[in-house]
Short mmCIF file of C-alpha atoms in Angstrom, two decimals:
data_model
loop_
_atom_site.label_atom_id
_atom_site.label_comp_id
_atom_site.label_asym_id
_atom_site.label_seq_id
_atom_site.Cartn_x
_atom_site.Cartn_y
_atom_site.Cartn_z
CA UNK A 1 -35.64 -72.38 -4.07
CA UNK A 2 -38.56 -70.56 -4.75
CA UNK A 3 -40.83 -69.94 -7.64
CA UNK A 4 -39.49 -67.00 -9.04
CA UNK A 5 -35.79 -68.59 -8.61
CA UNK A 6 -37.11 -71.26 -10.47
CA UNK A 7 -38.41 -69.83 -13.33
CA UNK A 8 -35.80 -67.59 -13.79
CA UNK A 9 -33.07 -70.26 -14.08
CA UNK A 10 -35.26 -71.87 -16.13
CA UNK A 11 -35.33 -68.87 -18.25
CA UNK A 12 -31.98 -68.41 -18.84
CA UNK A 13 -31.42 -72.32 -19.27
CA UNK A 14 -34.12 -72.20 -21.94
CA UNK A 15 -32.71 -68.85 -23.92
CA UNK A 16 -28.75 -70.71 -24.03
CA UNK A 17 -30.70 -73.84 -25.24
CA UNK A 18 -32.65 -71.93 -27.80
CA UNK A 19 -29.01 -69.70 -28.72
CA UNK A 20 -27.29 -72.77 -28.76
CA UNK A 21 -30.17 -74.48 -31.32
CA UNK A 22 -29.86 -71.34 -33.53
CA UNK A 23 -26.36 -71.34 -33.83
CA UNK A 24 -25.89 -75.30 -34.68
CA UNK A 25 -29.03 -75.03 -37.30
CA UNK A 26 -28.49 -72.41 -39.47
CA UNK A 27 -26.10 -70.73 -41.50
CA UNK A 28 -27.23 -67.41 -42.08
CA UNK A 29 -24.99 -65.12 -40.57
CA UNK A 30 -27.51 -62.41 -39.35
CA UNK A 31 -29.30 -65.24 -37.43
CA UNK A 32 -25.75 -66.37 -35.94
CA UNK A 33 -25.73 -62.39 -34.50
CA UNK A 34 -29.29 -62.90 -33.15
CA UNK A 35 -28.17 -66.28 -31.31
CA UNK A 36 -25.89 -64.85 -30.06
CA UNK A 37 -27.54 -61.85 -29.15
CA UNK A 38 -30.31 -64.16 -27.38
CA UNK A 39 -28.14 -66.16 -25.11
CA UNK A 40 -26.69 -62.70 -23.63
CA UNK A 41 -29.98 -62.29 -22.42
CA UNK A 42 -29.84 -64.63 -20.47
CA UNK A 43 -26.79 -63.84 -19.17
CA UNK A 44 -27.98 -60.79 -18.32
CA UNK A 45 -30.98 -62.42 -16.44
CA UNK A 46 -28.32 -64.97 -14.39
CA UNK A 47 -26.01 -61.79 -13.53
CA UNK A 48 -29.12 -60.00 -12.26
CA UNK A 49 -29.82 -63.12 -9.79
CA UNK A 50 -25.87 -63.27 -8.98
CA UNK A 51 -26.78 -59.77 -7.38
CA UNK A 52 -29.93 -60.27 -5.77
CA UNK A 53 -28.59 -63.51 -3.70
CA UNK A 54 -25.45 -61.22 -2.95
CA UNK A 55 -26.87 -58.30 -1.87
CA UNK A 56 -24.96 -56.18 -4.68
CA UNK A 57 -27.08 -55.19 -7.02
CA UNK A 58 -24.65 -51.92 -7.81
CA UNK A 59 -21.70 -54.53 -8.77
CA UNK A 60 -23.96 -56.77 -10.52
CA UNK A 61 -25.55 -53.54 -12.77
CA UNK A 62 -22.06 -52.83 -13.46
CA UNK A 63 -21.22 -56.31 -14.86
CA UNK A 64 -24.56 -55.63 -17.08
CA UNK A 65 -23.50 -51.97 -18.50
CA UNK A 66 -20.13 -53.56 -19.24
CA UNK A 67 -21.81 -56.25 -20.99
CA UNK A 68 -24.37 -54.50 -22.80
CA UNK A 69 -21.58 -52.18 -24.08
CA UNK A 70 -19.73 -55.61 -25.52
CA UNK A 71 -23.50 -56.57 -26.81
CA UNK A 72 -23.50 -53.41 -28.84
CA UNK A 73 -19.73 -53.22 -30.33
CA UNK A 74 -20.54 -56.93 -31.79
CA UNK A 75 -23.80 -56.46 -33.19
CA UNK A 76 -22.06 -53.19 -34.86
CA UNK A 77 -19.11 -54.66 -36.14
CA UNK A 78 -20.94 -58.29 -37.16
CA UNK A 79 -23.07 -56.56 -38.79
CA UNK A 80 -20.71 -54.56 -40.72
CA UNK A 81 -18.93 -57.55 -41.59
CA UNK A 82 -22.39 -59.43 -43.03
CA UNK A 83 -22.70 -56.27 -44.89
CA UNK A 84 -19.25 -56.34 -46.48
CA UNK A 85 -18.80 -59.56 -47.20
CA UNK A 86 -22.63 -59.69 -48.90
CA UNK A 87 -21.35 -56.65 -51.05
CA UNK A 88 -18.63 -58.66 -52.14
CA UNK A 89 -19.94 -62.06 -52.70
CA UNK A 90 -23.43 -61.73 -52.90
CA UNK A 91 -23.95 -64.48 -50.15
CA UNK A 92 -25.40 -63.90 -46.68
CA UNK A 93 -24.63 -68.13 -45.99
CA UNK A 94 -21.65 -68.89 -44.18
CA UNK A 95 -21.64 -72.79 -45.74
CA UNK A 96 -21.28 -70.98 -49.27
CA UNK A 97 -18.34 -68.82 -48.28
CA UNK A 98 -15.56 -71.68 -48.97
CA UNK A 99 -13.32 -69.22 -50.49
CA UNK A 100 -10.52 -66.85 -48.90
CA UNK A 101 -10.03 -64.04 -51.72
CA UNK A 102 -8.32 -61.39 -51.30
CA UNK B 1 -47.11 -58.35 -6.93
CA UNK B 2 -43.77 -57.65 -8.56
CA UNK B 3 -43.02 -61.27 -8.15
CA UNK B 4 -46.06 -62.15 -10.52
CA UNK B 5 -45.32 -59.49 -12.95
CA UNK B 6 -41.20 -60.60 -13.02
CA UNK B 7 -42.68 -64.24 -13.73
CA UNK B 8 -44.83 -63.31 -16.37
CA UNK B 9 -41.92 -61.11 -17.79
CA UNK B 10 -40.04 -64.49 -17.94
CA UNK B 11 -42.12 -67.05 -19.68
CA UNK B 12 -43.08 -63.85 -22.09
CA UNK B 13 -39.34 -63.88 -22.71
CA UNK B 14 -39.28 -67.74 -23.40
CA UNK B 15 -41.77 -66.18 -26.01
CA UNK B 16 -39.87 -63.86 -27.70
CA UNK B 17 -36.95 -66.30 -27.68
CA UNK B 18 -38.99 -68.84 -29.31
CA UNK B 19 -40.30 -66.27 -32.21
CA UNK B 20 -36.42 -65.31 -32.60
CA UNK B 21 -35.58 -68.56 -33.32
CA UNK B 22 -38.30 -70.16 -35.30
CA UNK B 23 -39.29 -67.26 -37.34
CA UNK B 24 -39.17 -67.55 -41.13
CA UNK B 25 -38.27 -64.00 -41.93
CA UNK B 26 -35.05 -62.36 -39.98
CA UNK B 27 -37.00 -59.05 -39.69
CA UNK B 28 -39.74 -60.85 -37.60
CA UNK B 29 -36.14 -62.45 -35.61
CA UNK B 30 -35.07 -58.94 -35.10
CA UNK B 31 -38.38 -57.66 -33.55
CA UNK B 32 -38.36 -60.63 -31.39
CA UNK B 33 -35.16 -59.95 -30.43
CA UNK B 34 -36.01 -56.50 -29.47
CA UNK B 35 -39.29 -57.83 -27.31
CA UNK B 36 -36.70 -59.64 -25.81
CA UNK B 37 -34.88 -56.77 -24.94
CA UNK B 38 -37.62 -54.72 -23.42
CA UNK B 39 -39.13 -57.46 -21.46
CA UNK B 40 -35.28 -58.36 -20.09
CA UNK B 41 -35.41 -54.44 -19.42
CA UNK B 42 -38.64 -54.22 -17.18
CA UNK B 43 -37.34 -57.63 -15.20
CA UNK B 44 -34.20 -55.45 -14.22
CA UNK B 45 -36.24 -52.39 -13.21
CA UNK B 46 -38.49 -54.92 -11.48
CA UNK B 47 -35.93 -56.39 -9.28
CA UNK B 48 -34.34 -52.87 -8.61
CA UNK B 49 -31.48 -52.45 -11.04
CA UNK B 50 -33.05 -48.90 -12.49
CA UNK B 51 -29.75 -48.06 -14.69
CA UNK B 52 -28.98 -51.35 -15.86
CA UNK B 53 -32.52 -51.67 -17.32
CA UNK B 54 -31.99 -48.07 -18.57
CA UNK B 55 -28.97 -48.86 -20.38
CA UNK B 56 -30.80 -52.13 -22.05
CA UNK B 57 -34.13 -50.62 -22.75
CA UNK B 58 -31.81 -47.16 -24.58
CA UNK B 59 -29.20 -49.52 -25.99
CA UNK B 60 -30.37 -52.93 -26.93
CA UNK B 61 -34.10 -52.42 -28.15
CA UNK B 62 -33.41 -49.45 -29.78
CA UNK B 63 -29.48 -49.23 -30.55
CA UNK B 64 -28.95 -53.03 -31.56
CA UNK B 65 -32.69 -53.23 -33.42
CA UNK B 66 -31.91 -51.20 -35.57
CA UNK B 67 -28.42 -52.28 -36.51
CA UNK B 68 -29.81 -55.51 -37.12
CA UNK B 69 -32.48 -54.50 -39.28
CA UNK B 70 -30.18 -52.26 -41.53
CA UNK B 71 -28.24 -54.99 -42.06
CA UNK B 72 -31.12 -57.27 -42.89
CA UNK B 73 -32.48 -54.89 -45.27
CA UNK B 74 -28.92 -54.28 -46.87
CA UNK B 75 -28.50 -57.82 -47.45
CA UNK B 76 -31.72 -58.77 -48.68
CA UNK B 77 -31.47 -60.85 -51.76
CA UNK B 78 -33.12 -59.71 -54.61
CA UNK B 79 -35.44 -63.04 -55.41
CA UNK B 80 -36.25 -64.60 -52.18
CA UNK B 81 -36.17 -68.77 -51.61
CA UNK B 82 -38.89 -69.01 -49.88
CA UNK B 83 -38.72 -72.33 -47.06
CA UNK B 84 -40.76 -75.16 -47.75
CA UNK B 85 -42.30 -76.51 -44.84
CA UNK B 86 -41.30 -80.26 -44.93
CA UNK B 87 -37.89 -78.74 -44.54
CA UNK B 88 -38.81 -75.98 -41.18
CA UNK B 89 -40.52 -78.59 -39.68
CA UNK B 90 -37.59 -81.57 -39.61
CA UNK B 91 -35.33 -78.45 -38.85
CA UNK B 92 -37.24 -77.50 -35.57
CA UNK B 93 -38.25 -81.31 -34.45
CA UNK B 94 -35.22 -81.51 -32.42
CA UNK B 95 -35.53 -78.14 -30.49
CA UNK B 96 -38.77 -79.75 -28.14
CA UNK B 97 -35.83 -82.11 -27.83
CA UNK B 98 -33.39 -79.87 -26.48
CA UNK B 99 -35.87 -78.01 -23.98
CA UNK B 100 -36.43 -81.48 -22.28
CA UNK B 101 -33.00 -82.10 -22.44
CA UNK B 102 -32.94 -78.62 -20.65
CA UNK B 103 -35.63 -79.74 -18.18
CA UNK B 104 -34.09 -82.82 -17.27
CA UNK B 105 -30.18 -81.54 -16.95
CA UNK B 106 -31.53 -78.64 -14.22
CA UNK B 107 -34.04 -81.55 -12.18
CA UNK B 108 -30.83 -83.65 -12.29
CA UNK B 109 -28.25 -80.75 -10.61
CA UNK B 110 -31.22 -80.44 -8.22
CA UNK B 111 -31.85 -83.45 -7.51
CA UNK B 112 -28.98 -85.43 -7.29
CA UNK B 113 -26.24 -83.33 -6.62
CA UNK B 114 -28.08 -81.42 -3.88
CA UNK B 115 -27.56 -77.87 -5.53
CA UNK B 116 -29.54 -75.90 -4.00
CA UNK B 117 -30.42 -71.84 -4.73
CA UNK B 118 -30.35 -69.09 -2.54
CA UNK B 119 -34.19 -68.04 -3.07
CA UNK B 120 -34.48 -64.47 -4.96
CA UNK B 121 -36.79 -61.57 -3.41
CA UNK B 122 -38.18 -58.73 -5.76
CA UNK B 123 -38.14 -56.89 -2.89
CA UNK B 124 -34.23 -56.51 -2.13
CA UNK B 125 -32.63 -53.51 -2.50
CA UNK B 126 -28.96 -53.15 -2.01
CA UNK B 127 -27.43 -50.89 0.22
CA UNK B 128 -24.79 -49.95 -2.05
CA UNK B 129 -25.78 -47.24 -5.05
CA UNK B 130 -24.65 -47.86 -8.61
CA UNK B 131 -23.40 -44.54 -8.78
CA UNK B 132 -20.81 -45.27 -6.09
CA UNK B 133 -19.60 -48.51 -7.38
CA UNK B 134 -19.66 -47.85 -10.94
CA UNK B 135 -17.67 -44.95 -10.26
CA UNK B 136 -15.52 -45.50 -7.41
CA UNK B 137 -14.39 -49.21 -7.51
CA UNK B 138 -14.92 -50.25 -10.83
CA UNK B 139 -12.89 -47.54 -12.66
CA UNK B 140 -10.63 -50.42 -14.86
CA UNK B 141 -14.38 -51.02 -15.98
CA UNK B 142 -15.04 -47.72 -17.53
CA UNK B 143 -11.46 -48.01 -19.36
CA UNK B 144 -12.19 -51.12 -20.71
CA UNK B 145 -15.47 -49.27 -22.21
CA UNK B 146 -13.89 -46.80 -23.80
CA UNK B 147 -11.30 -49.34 -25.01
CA UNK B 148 -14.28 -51.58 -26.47
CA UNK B 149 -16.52 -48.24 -28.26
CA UNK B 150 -13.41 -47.24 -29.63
CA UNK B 151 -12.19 -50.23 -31.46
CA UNK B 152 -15.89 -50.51 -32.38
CA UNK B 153 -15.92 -47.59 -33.82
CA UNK B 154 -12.86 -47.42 -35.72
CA UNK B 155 -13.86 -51.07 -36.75
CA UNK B 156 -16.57 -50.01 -38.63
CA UNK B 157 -15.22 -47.21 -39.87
CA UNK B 158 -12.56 -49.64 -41.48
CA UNK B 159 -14.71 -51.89 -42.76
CA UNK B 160 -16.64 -49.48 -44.34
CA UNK B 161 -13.91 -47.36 -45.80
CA UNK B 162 -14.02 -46.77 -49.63
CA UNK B 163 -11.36 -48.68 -51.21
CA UNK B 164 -8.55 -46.70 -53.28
#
């Protein structure tokens, strides 16, 4: 294992640690988006290495378009749910939206 | 060289994660997020993966930023609360916690269980183009695409739609 192998699983380790920490600490559901968000980064960063020690770097890109195509569809339609539901209820807290109206 | 300028492009990304998650304001989190993005894009040009850092630097710095800040500025409240500090720090004494936690769960799998990794070189390039396996062998992959942008789209479309 060398340095740059090193570091870079340390990355990623660190970014789902610091994902993981946003999603347990707060409520706000923009910030849940950006954990999220986060901790495919680092995903990205592990699939990159999955191709380098493979030798297929063309699969491995592929995995990444495919996934930064899923990135994009939930940041769209999250968003567009935050925006909804804060028309409706005024909130932007998911530990204040206790109620399933209709 | 590349090797020092992918590890700086790491811990600068520890950075940018850090910002996103302690950050008081969420348009501060977005921009982080997006510094994220672009340093997460030069790492994959870096190691060789030109269209995959492409897609990320087109798509995610400038695509997702700026969903994320419409919806932060759609949803601002009108009379802020702002945080009192007593209350961010206790909330971010436990994340030094987690990192050692972190620390110490990866010298443990080394360690003791003998994992070892297959070291990485900057330098590798594959022998295989994108072009051909994104296209030839990996077709169910552009389906399932098209699949996910459409129900995206027509998502948002619904969940915007006027109601009657």
């Amino acid at each position: 294992m060398n340095v740059l192998t090193l570091t870079l699983m340390s990355t990623a380790l660190v970014l789902i640690a610091l994902g993981i920490f946003m999603l347990v600490m707060t409520s706000n559901m923009i910030r849940v988006v950006l954990a999220v968000e986060v901790m495919m980064k680092a995903v990205t960063l592990l699939l990159i290495y999955a191709g380098q020690i493979n030798g297929q770097l063309g699969l491995a890109q592929t995995f990444i378009v495919t996934q930064i195509v899923i990135e994009i569809v939930l940041a769209a339609v999250a968003s567009g749910l935050v925006i909804n539901i804060y028309r409706k209820t005024g909130q932007r807290e998911l530990r204040r939206l206790n109620k399933l109206n209709g | 060289m590349p090797q020092t300028v992918i590890i700086i492009c790491l811990i600068l990304s520890v950075v940018a994660g850090l910002v996103c998650a302690m950050s008081g304001r969420l348009m501060h989190a977005a921009l982080a997020l997006a510094g994220l993005s672009a340093l997460t894009a030069i790492i994959l040009f870096l190691f060789g993966a030109t269209m995959a850092a492409l897609f990320e630097l087109s798509c995610c710095v400038g695509l997702v930023t700026v969903v994320l800040a419409v919806a932060v500025t759609l949803t601002r409240p009108d009379s802020p609360e702002p945080e009192t500090a007593p209350a961010s720090i206790k909330r971010f004494s436990v994340l030094p916690l987690l990192l050692i936690f972190v620390g110490l769960m990866l010298l443990i799998v080394m360690i003791f269980t003998g994992f070892s990794l297959d070291p990485v070189t900057a330098s590798n390039v594959t022998a295989e183009p994108f072009r051909d396996v994104f296209w030839g062998t990996r077709q169910a992959d552009i389906l399932a695409q098209i699949i996910l942008i459409l129900v995206g789209a027509f998502s948002v479309v619904i969940l915007f739609k006027e109601s009657e």
